[in-house]
Amino acid sequence: MSVASTDARAAHADGVQRLLASYRAIPADAAVRLAKPTSNLFRAREKTSTKGLDTSGLTDVIAVDPAARTADVAGMCTYEDLVAATLPYGLSPLVVPQLKTITLGGAVTGLGIESASFRNGLPHESVLEMDILTGTGDIVRASEDENLDLFRAFPNSYGTLGYSVRLKIELEAVKPFVSLRHLRFHSVPDLIDAMDRIIETGGLHGDRVDYLDGVVFSADESYLCVGIQTGTPGPVSDYTGSDVYYRSIQHSDGEKYDRLTIHDYLWRWDTDWFWCSRAFGAQNPRIRRWWPRRYRRSSFYWKLIGYDQRFDIADRIEMRNGRPPRERVVQDVEVPIERTAEFLRWFLDTVPIEPIWLCPLRLRDDRSWSLYPIRPNHTYVNVGFWSSVPVGPEDGYTNKMIERKVSELDGHKSLYSDAYYSEEEFDALYGGEIYRTVKKTYDPDSRFLDLYAKAVRRQ
């Protein structure tokens, strides 16, 4: 039976009406955007004085059905709130992206990934149906049975085909603890081979593997992090205090063991924004002891990034110290597993960024997704790197090199950050004629931005 109060459904209905009213209030010649206080996008965009869509009533979990293992969720509900609503039933979304303030709608219209993706694919694959505000001002239902073209093109459209108002998603049963094994490798190709074996067999040393990701610190120091759900109680680690999760992975050789609650495992990367909190001094023990625990989370680091972007703080510091400004290199790319070692060798030799996150994925089934056409029945590895490098001889020099290399290796990259493709390259990689056809059908008057304009031109 679905667990939801009449008040929750009524509140959602009211939220939809406020959304529609705000849509109608936007001038017909103005681009429609969300009015939201937070974002997990690294793309800069043009300033606009037009008031955006009111999504303030679309932030909650509407209903959880423990028997069917499904949830009805408002589009702007964060994964932090979604997980809080499902874990009491021993359930979790099939893929929980790493940062608490990522919204379900954002992970579906963008791309989310996590350590369950080698067996559960990407967040949009667990969506059963969506209610979407389209460019015509209508709420349209999209699923495998209704408006299939929109359903398949919505992932990676980044709000250019519409915004999800409600999503019905699958859930899976989870146990209360996760036992971790951190496997040390002295060779990246050896790590990739071990990753491939675990994915193909589904296990390690006879145990079923539930979660799998990895970290590369250098060419001769890398780790696979293997997670196995368990109901056995026992001591657990806490990485929301003085200890930093990614540093706990490191050891000299062999395997290192650890345990977390399922809740802390799902959010293990959020406390220090993977390792990016070090840029703010938050990992310095002398500073960390005075850094309030409630501010050790990605949403607060985002605010600091916002101040930097607004006032060019980092570049001013570089100039004051006689150094050139820096180019932001914040990307996640998907590379076929058989080309991943080659990509990492090139990256380590070319781009001065470490550590690097690895997260394998396979699509759950044979369905194709128009705007992110990776091959079904094939393993890819998400390679994540988030830092900056000295500026090169042209704008986006290092990012452009990475784009070329990823394309050369038959990979793809998500569009949450800076992109530099030509229109022809972009067209070939992200839907092309299929996108234009769906765009014309559901947004005939171009109320929403075009994907190329939004992702590359930063409009």
Short mmCIF file of C-alpha atoms in Angstrom, two decimals:
data_model
loop_
_atom_site.label_atom_id
_atom_site.label_comp_id
_atom_site.label_asym_id
_atom_site.label_seq_id
_atom_site.Cartn_x
_atom_site.Cartn_y
_atom_site.Cartn_z
CA MET A 1 0.00 0.00 0.00
CA SER A 2 1.29 3.47 -0.89
CA VAL A 3 2.28 5.44 2.19
CA ALA A 4 1.22 9.06 1.65
CA SER A 5 -1.08 11.44 3.45
CA THR A 6 -3.87 13.32 1.75
CA ASP A 7 -1.97 16.44 2.78
CA ALA A 8 1.13 15.34 0.79
CA ARG A 9 -0.86 14.84 -2.40
CA ALA A 10 -2.77 18.09 -1.87
CA ALA A 11 0.48 19.97 -1.25
CA HIS A 12 1.92 18.55 -4.45
CA ALA A 13 -1.17 19.57 -6.42
CA ASP A 14 -0.88 23.10 -5.01
CA GLY A 15 2.81 23.14 -5.96
CA VAL A 16 1.94 22.19 -9.53
CA GLN A 17 -0.56 25.03 -9.75
CA ARG A 18 2.03 27.54 -8.49
CA LEU A 19 4.47 26.22 -11.08
CA LEU A 20 1.93 26.68 -13.87
CA ALA A 21 1.03 30.16 -12.68
CA SER A 22 4.69 31.17 -12.67
CA TYR A 23 5.10 29.75 -16.18
CA ARG A 24 2.20 31.82 -17.47
CA ALA A 25 3.66 34.95 -15.87
CA ILE A 26 6.90 34.70 -17.86
CA PRO A 27 6.78 36.87 -21.01
CA ALA A 28 6.43 34.88 -24.23
CA ASP A 29 9.70 36.29 -25.58
CA ALA A 30 11.71 35.38 -22.45
CA ALA A 31 13.53 32.10 -21.87
CA VAL A 32 11.95 29.91 -19.20
CA ARG A 33 14.28 28.91 -16.36
CA LEU A 34 13.98 27.46 -12.89
CA ALA A 35 13.97 29.79 -9.90
CA LYS A 36 15.99 27.69 -7.47
CA PRO A 37 18.47 28.70 -4.76
CA THR A 38 21.00 25.91 -5.33
CA SER A 39 22.57 24.10 -8.27
CA ASN A 40 25.01 21.26 -8.83
CA LEU A 41 26.00 22.55 -12.27
CA PHE A 42 29.43 24.02 -12.92
CA ARG A 43 28.38 25.76 -16.12
CA ALA A 44 28.27 29.54 -15.89
CA ARG A 45 25.27 31.15 -17.57
CA GLU A 46 24.11 34.54 -18.69
CA LYS A 47 22.40 36.73 -16.12
CA THR A 48 18.69 37.31 -16.60
CA SER A 49 16.22 39.61 -14.89
CA THR A 50 13.24 37.43 -15.78
CA LYS A 51 11.63 35.70 -12.83
CA GLY A 52 11.95 31.93 -13.09
CA LEU A 53 9.60 29.01 -12.50
CA ASP A 54 8.31 28.65 -8.96
CA THR A 55 9.25 25.12 -7.87
CA SER A 56 8.93 25.81 -4.13
CA GLY A 57 5.99 23.39 -3.82
CA LEU A 58 7.74 20.54 -5.63
CA THR A 59 10.38 19.50 -3.11
CA ASP A 60 8.84 16.56 -1.24
CA VAL A 61 8.45 12.81 -1.40
CA ILE A 62 4.76 12.35 -2.23
CA ALA A 63 4.40 8.65 -1.42
CA VAL A 64 6.39 5.51 -0.72
CA ASP A 65 4.95 2.09 -1.56
CA PRO A 66 7.01 -0.47 0.41
CA ALA A 67 5.19 -3.46 -1.09
CA ALA A 68 5.68 -2.41 -4.71
CA ARG A 69 9.08 -0.87 -3.91
CA THR A 70 8.25 2.39 -5.64
CA ALA A 71 8.09 6.05 -4.70
CA ASP A 72 6.27 9.05 -6.12
CA VAL A 73 8.60 12.01 -5.83
CA ALA A 74 8.36 15.69 -6.71
CA GLY A 75 10.91 16.79 -9.27
CA MET A 76 12.81 19.15 -6.99
CA CYS A 77 13.11 16.72 -4.09
CA THR A 78 16.73 16.29 -3.05
CA TYR A 79 18.25 12.85 -2.70
CA GLU A 80 18.95 13.71 0.93
CA ASP A 81 15.20 13.97 1.56
CA LEU A 82 14.38 11.03 -0.69
CA VAL A 83 16.80 8.70 1.12
CA ALA A 84 15.47 9.92 4.49
CA ALA A 85 11.97 8.90 3.40
CA THR A 86 12.89 5.45 2.03
CA LEU A 87 15.53 4.12 4.45
CA PRO A 88 13.02 3.64 7.30
CA TYR A 89 11.37 1.01 5.07
CA GLY A 90 14.71 -0.65 4.35
CA LEU A 91 14.58 0.74 0.81
CA SER A 92 16.76 2.99 -1.31
CA PRO A 93 16.70 4.47 -4.81
CA LEU A 94 18.55 2.15 -7.17
CA VAL A 95 21.27 4.77 -7.71
CA VAL A 96 21.93 7.55 -5.17
CA PRO A 97 24.21 10.26 -6.61
CA GLN A 98 26.98 11.33 -4.30
CA LEU A 99 25.85 14.80 -3.19
CA LYS A 100 22.90 15.41 -0.91
CA THR A 101 21.43 18.42 -2.72
CA ILE A 102 21.24 16.77 -6.14
CA THR A 103 17.55 16.58 -6.98
CA LEU A 104 15.83 13.56 -8.46
CA GLY A 105 14.63 15.62 -11.40
CA GLY A 106 18.13 17.02 -11.87
CA ALA A 107 19.73 13.57 -11.87
CA VAL A 108 17.25 12.38 -14.50
CA THR A 109 17.32 15.36 -16.85
CA GLY A 110 21.07 15.50 -16.29
CA LEU A 111 23.04 12.37 -15.50
CA GLY A 112 23.68 10.86 -12.08
CA ILE A 113 25.93 7.96 -11.22
CA GLU A 114 27.22 6.12 -8.16
CA SER A 115 28.81 2.90 -7.03
CA ALA A 116 25.64 0.85 -7.68
CA SER A 117 25.71 1.85 -11.36
CA PHE A 118 27.63 -1.24 -12.46
CA ARG A 119 24.48 -3.25 -11.65
CA ASN A 120 21.67 -0.62 -11.65
CA GLY A 121 22.73 1.69 -14.48
CA LEU A 122 21.85 5.39 -14.31
CA PRO A 123 19.06 7.11 -12.32
CA HIS A 124 16.77 7.63 -15.31
CA GLU A 125 16.63 3.87 -15.91
CA SER A 126 14.69 3.32 -12.68
CA VAL A 127 12.04 5.89 -13.63
CA LEU A 128 8.67 4.28 -14.39
CA GLU A 129 6.86 7.45 -15.40
CA MET A 130 7.24 11.22 -15.27
CA ASP A 131 4.94 14.22 -15.34
CA ILE A 132 6.79 16.92 -17.28
CA LEU A 133 6.08 20.61 -17.76
CA THR A 134 6.70 21.11 -21.49
CA GLY A 135 7.25 24.24 -23.52
CA THR A 136 3.56 24.43 -24.40
CA GLY A 137 2.74 25.01 -20.73
CA ASP A 138 1.13 21.58 -20.42
CA ILE A 139 1.89 18.82 -17.93
CA VAL A 140 2.61 15.74 -20.06
CA ARG A 141 3.00 12.18 -18.77
CA ALA A 142 5.95 10.30 -20.23
CA SER A 143 6.70 6.60 -19.86
CA GLU A 144 7.33 3.50 -21.93
CA ASP A 145 3.60 3.60 -22.77
CA GLU A 146 2.97 7.33 -23.17
CA ASN A 147 4.98 9.91 -25.11
CA LEU A 148 7.86 7.49 -25.47
CA ASP A 149 9.89 9.92 -27.59
CA LEU A 150 9.97 12.44 -24.74
CA PHE A 151 10.63 9.72 -22.15
CA ARG A 152 13.70 8.47 -24.01
CA ALA A 153 15.04 11.93 -24.91
CA PHE A 154 14.59 13.52 -21.47
CA PRO A 155 17.83 12.20 -19.88
CA ASN A 156 20.72 14.59 -20.59
CA SER A 157 18.35 17.29 -21.91
CA TYR A 158 19.08 19.58 -18.92
CA GLY A 159 15.72 21.30 -18.85
CA THR A 160 15.65 22.10 -22.57
CA LEU A 161 12.71 19.74 -23.21
CA GLY A 162 10.88 20.51 -19.98
CA TYR A 163 11.02 20.04 -16.22
CA SER A 164 9.86 17.00 -14.30
CA VAL A 165 7.04 17.75 -11.86
CA ARG A 166 6.60 14.21 -10.53
CA LEU A 167 8.55 11.01 -11.02
CA LYS A 168 7.60 7.47 -10.09
CA ILE A 169 10.74 5.44 -9.46
CA GLU A 170 11.74 1.92 -8.50
CA LEU A 171 13.36 1.25 -5.13
CA GLU A 172 15.48 -1.65 -3.91
CA ALA A 173 15.84 -3.35 -0.55
CA VAL A 174 19.01 -2.49 1.36
CA LYS A 175 20.60 -3.79 4.54
CA PRO A 176 21.59 -1.53 7.44
CA PHE A 177 25.37 -1.76 7.02
CA VAL A 178 27.99 -1.83 4.27
CA SER A 179 31.20 -3.79 4.68
CA LEU A 180 34.04 -2.19 2.70
CA ARG A 181 37.15 -3.68 1.20
CA HIS A 182 39.70 -1.24 -0.22
CA LEU A 183 42.00 -3.10 -2.64
CA ARG A 184 45.40 -1.48 -3.34
CA PHE A 185 46.91 -1.63 -6.84
CA HIS A 186 50.32 -0.54 -8.06
CA SER A 187 49.22 -0.54 -11.69
CA VAL A 188 46.12 1.12 -13.19
CA PRO A 189 45.68 -1.62 -15.85
CA ASP A 190 45.65 -4.21 -13.03
CA LEU A 191 42.92 -2.26 -11.25
CA ILE A 192 40.84 -2.07 -14.43
CA ASP A 193 41.23 -5.81 -14.99
CA ALA A 194 40.08 -6.52 -11.42
CA MET A 195 37.14 -4.14 -11.83
CA ASP A 196 36.12 -5.91 -15.02
CA ARG A 197 36.23 -9.34 -13.32
CA ILE A 198 34.05 -8.16 -10.44
CA ILE A 199 31.49 -6.71 -12.87
CA GLU A 200 31.40 -9.83 -15.02
CA THR A 201 31.04 -12.21 -12.05
CA GLY A 202 29.10 -9.93 -9.72
CA GLY A 203 31.31 -10.91 -6.81
CA LEU A 204 34.66 -10.92 -5.02
CA HIS A 205 36.08 -13.96 -3.23
CA GLY A 206 32.67 -15.61 -3.43
CA ASP A 207 30.75 -12.64 -1.95
CA ARG A 208 28.15 -10.69 -3.92
CA VAL A 209 29.33 -7.12 -4.55
CA ASP A 210 26.72 -4.39 -4.13
CA TYR A 211 28.84 -1.27 -4.64
CA LEU A 212 31.98 -0.63 -6.65
CA ASP A 213 34.06 2.47 -7.30
CA GLY A 214 37.71 3.45 -7.17
CA VAL A 215 40.25 6.22 -6.66
CA VAL A 216 43.49 6.85 -8.57
CA PHE A 217 46.08 8.86 -6.66
CA SER A 218 48.92 8.27 -9.11
CA ALA A 219 50.07 5.78 -11.74
CA ASP A 220 51.35 3.44 -9.01
CA GLU A 221 48.77 4.06 -6.28
CA SER A 222 45.13 3.28 -6.96
CA TYR A 223 42.28 1.54 -5.12
CA LEU A 224 39.10 -0.36 -5.79
CA CYS A 225 36.47 0.21 -3.13
CA VAL A 226 34.18 -2.80 -2.85
CA GLY A 227 30.97 -2.52 -0.83
CA ILE A 228 28.95 -5.49 0.44
CA GLN A 229 25.65 -4.97 2.24
CA THR A 230 25.24 -6.75 5.55
CA GLY A 231 22.75 -6.99 8.37
CA THR A 232 25.37 -7.99 10.92
CA PRO A 233 25.73 -5.32 13.61
CA GLY A 234 29.13 -4.12 14.73
CA PRO A 235 31.43 -1.12 15.02
CA VAL A 236 31.22 1.46 12.22
CA SER A 237 33.44 4.36 11.16
CA ASP A 238 32.39 8.01 11.12
CA TYR A 239 33.74 10.31 8.41
CA THR A 240 31.65 13.34 9.30
CA GLY A 241 34.07 14.35 12.05
CA SER A 242 37.85 14.67 12.07
CA ASP A 243 38.53 11.73 9.73
CA VAL A 244 38.33 12.17 5.95
CA TYR A 245 36.86 9.28 3.97
CA TYR A 246 39.11 9.30 0.91
CA ARG A 247 42.22 9.36 3.08
CA SER A 248 40.92 6.28 4.93
CA ILE A 249 41.14 4.32 1.68
CA GLN A 250 44.91 4.60 1.42
CA HIS A 251 47.23 1.87 2.69
CA SER A 252 50.49 0.25 1.65
CA ASP A 253 49.38 -3.06 0.14
CA GLY A 254 46.69 -5.75 -0.08
CA GLU A 255 43.19 -5.12 1.32
CA LYS A 256 41.94 -2.77 4.02
CA TYR A 257 38.57 -3.30 5.72
CA ASP A 258 36.01 -0.81 6.98
CA ARG A 259 32.30 -0.63 7.87
CA LEU A 260 29.68 2.09 7.56
CA THR A 261 25.97 2.36 8.14
CA ILE A 262 24.05 2.32 4.86
CA HIS A 263 23.14 5.98 5.44
CA ASP A 264 26.76 7.02 5.96
CA TYR A 265 27.90 4.92 3.02
CA LEU A 266 25.45 6.64 0.65
CA TRP A 267 26.74 10.06 1.79
CA ARG A 268 30.40 9.15 2.34
CA TRP A 269 31.53 11.55 -0.39
CA ASP A 270 29.34 14.51 0.57
CA THR A 271 31.10 15.55 3.80
CA ASP A 272 34.26 16.58 1.96
CA TRP A 273 32.77 16.90 -1.54
CA PHE A 274 34.91 13.89 -2.46
CA TRP A 275 38.29 15.58 -1.79
CA CYS A 276 37.47 19.09 -2.99
CA SER A 277 37.02 20.49 0.53
CA ARG A 278 40.81 20.60 0.80
CA ALA A 279 40.72 23.70 -1.46
CA PHE A 280 38.98 25.53 1.41
CA GLY A 281 41.30 24.23 4.12
CA ALA A 282 38.57 22.02 5.57
CA GLN A 283 40.90 19.00 5.71
CA ASN A 284 43.60 20.82 7.66
CA PRO A 285 43.27 19.36 11.19
CA ARG A 286 43.86 22.76 12.82
CA ILE A 287 41.06 24.31 10.76
CA ARG A 288 38.76 21.28 10.74
CA ARG A 289 38.41 21.19 14.52
CA TRP A 290 36.82 24.65 14.38
CA TRP A 291 34.84 24.07 11.17
CA PRO A 292 31.22 23.44 12.28
CA ARG A 293 30.05 19.94 11.41
CA ARG A 294 26.86 21.30 9.81
CA TYR A 295 29.03 23.14 7.27
CA ARG A 296 31.00 20.04 6.30
CA ARG A 297 28.78 19.26 3.31
CA SER A 298 28.74 19.89 -0.40
CA SER A 299 25.98 22.51 -0.27
CA PHE A 300 28.16 24.81 1.87
CA TYR A 301 31.22 24.35 -0.36
CA TRP A 302 28.96 25.32 -3.26
CA LYS A 303 28.31 28.65 -1.57
CA LEU A 304 32.05 29.24 -1.29
CA ILE A 305 32.45 28.41 -4.98
CA GLY A 306 29.70 30.92 -5.72
CA TYR A 307 31.59 33.67 -3.90
CA ASP A 308 34.74 32.77 -5.84
CA GLN A 309 32.93 32.95 -9.18
CA ARG A 310 31.29 36.22 -8.25
CA PHE A 311 34.43 38.01 -7.07
CA ASP A 312 37.21 36.09 -8.95
CA ILE A 313 38.87 35.36 -5.61
CA ALA A 314 41.10 32.48 -6.78
CA ASP A 315 42.40 34.33 -9.84
CA ARG A 316 43.10 37.43 -7.75
CA ILE A 317 45.17 35.32 -5.34
CA GLU A 318 47.09 33.75 -8.24
CA MET A 319 47.85 37.18 -9.73
CA ARG A 320 48.96 38.56 -6.36
CA ASN A 321 51.44 35.66 -6.09
CA GLY A 322 52.76 36.23 -9.61
CA ARG A 323 51.08 33.16 -11.08
CA PRO A 324 48.82 32.95 -14.14
CA PRO A 325 45.06 32.52 -13.73
CA ARG A 326 43.72 28.99 -13.77
CA GLU A 327 41.38 27.05 -16.04
CA ARG A 328 38.59 25.14 -14.33
CA VAL A 329 38.68 21.44 -15.25
CA VAL A 330 35.62 19.91 -13.64
CA GLN A 331 34.33 16.97 -15.67
CA ASP A 332 32.88 13.48 -15.60
CA VAL A 333 33.45 11.36 -18.69
CA GLU A 334 32.42 7.84 -19.63
CA VAL A 335 35.04 5.71 -21.36
CA PRO A 336 34.57 2.08 -22.52
CA ILE A 337 36.28 -0.12 -19.96
CA GLU A 338 38.69 -1.57 -22.52
CA ARG A 339 39.95 1.99 -23.26
CA THR A 340 39.99 3.25 -19.67
CA ALA A 341 43.59 2.35 -18.83
CA GLU A 342 44.69 4.13 -22.02
CA PHE A 343 42.71 7.23 -21.08
CA LEU A 344 44.07 7.27 -17.54
CA ARG A 345 47.66 6.85 -18.75
CA TRP A 346 47.17 9.84 -21.06
CA PHE A 347 45.45 11.88 -18.35
CA LEU A 348 48.10 11.23 -15.71
CA ASP A 349 50.81 12.23 -18.19
CA THR A 350 48.97 15.32 -19.44
CA VAL A 351 46.70 16.88 -16.81
CA PRO A 352 48.09 17.79 -13.34
CA ILE A 353 45.01 16.78 -11.35
CA GLU A 354 44.72 14.15 -8.63
CA PRO A 355 42.98 12.18 -7.22
CA ILE A 356 40.69 10.81 -9.95
CA TRP A 357 37.40 9.04 -9.24
CA LEU A 358 36.41 5.87 -11.11
CA CYS A 359 32.86 4.51 -11.21
CA PRO A 360 31.89 1.65 -13.54
CA LEU A 361 28.45 1.50 -15.14
CA ARG A 362 26.37 -0.68 -17.39
CA LEU A 363 22.93 0.20 -18.71
CA ARG A 364 20.31 -2.03 -17.06
CA ASP A 365 18.76 -3.25 -20.31
CA ASP A 366 18.70 -2.78 -24.09
CA ARG A 367 16.81 0.52 -24.11
CA SER A 368 18.43 3.39 -25.97
CA TRP A 369 18.53 6.92 -24.57
CA SER A 370 18.55 9.43 -27.38
CA LEU A 371 20.74 12.18 -25.95
CA TYR A 372 23.37 9.97 -24.31
CA PRO A 373 23.85 7.01 -26.64
CA ILE A 374 26.21 4.68 -24.81
CA ARG A 375 26.12 1.04 -25.84
CA PRO A 376 23.87 -1.42 -24.00
CA ASN A 377 25.43 -4.61 -22.62
CA HIS A 378 28.80 -2.92 -22.37
CA THR A 379 30.77 -1.65 -19.39
CA TYR A 380 31.92 1.95 -19.23
CA VAL A 381 33.94 3.67 -16.53
CA ASN A 382 33.01 7.13 -15.34
CA VAL A 383 36.21 9.09 -14.77
CA GLY A 384 35.69 12.14 -12.55
CA PHE A 385 38.23 14.92 -12.06
CA TRP A 386 37.46 18.23 -10.41
CA SER A 387 40.11 20.90 -10.04
CA SER A 388 41.91 23.57 -12.06
CA VAL A 389 45.12 23.89 -14.06
CA PRO A 390 47.18 26.87 -15.28
CA VAL A 391 45.53 28.49 -18.29
CA GLY A 392 46.76 27.38 -21.69
CA PRO A 393 47.29 29.24 -24.99
CA GLU A 394 43.54 29.45 -25.70
CA ASP A 395 40.26 29.52 -23.81
CA GLY A 396 39.40 26.05 -22.49
CA TYR A 397 42.69 24.58 -23.72
CA THR A 398 42.83 21.61 -21.33
CA ASN A 399 39.09 20.92 -21.49
CA LYS A 400 39.27 20.83 -25.29
CA MET A 401 42.15 18.34 -25.15
CA ILE A 402 40.10 16.11 -22.86
CA GLU A 403 37.04 16.32 -25.14
CA ARG A 404 39.13 15.27 -28.13
CA LYS A 405 40.67 12.35 -26.25
CA VAL A 406 37.32 11.11 -24.94
CA SER A 407 35.83 11.18 -28.45
CA GLU A 408 38.90 9.41 -29.84
CA LEU A 409 38.29 6.59 -27.35
CA ASP A 410 34.55 6.30 -28.19
CA GLY A 411 33.57 7.86 -24.89
CA HIS A 412 31.05 10.49 -23.82
CA LYS A 413 30.96 13.27 -21.29
CA SER A 414 28.07 14.70 -19.30
CA LEU A 415 27.13 18.34 -19.73
CA TYR A 416 26.93 19.68 -16.17
CA SER A 417 30.15 21.65 -16.64
CA ASP A 418 32.02 23.54 -19.36
CA ALA A 419 31.82 22.19 -22.90
CA TYR A 420 33.61 23.45 -26.03
CA TYR A 421 32.30 21.32 -28.90
CA SER A 422 31.50 22.75 -32.31
CA GLU A 423 27.84 22.52 -33.30
CA GLU A 424 28.64 19.68 -35.69
CA GLU A 425 30.48 17.66 -33.03
CA PHE A 426 27.76 18.31 -30.48
CA ASP A 427 25.06 17.29 -32.94
CA ALA A 428 26.76 13.94 -33.55
CA LEU A 429 27.25 13.23 -29.83
CA TYR A 430 24.01 14.42 -28.23
CA GLY A 431 20.95 13.39 -30.18
CA GLY A 432 21.11 15.47 -33.34
CA GLU A 433 17.97 15.11 -35.43
CA ILE A 434 16.18 13.07 -32.75
CA TYR A 435 16.62 15.93 -30.29
CA ARG A 436 15.40 18.53 -32.77
CA THR A 437 12.30 16.48 -33.55
CA VAL A 438 11.37 16.00 -29.89
CA LYS A 439 12.15 19.66 -29.18
CA LYS A 440 9.83 20.80 -31.96
CA THR A 441 7.06 18.50 -30.72
CA TYR A 442 7.07 19.48 -27.05
CA ASP A 443 8.52 23.00 -27.22
CA PRO A 444 7.37 24.34 -30.61
CA ASP A 445 7.85 27.99 -29.65
CA SER A 446 11.29 27.45 -28.08
CA ARG A 447 10.25 28.62 -24.62
CA PHE A 448 13.16 26.62 -23.21
CA LEU A 449 16.76 27.11 -24.32
CA ASP A 450 18.31 24.85 -26.95
CA LEU A 451 20.70 22.24 -25.51
CA TYR A 452 23.72 23.51 -27.43
CA ALA A 453 22.96 27.09 -26.39
CA LYS A 454 22.68 26.04 -22.76
CA ALA A 455 25.57 23.57 -22.54
CA VAL A 456 28.19 25.19 -24.77
CA ARG A 457 27.21 28.82 -25.29
CA ARG A 458 26.29 29.09 -21.57
CA GLN A 459 23.13 31.04 -22.21
#
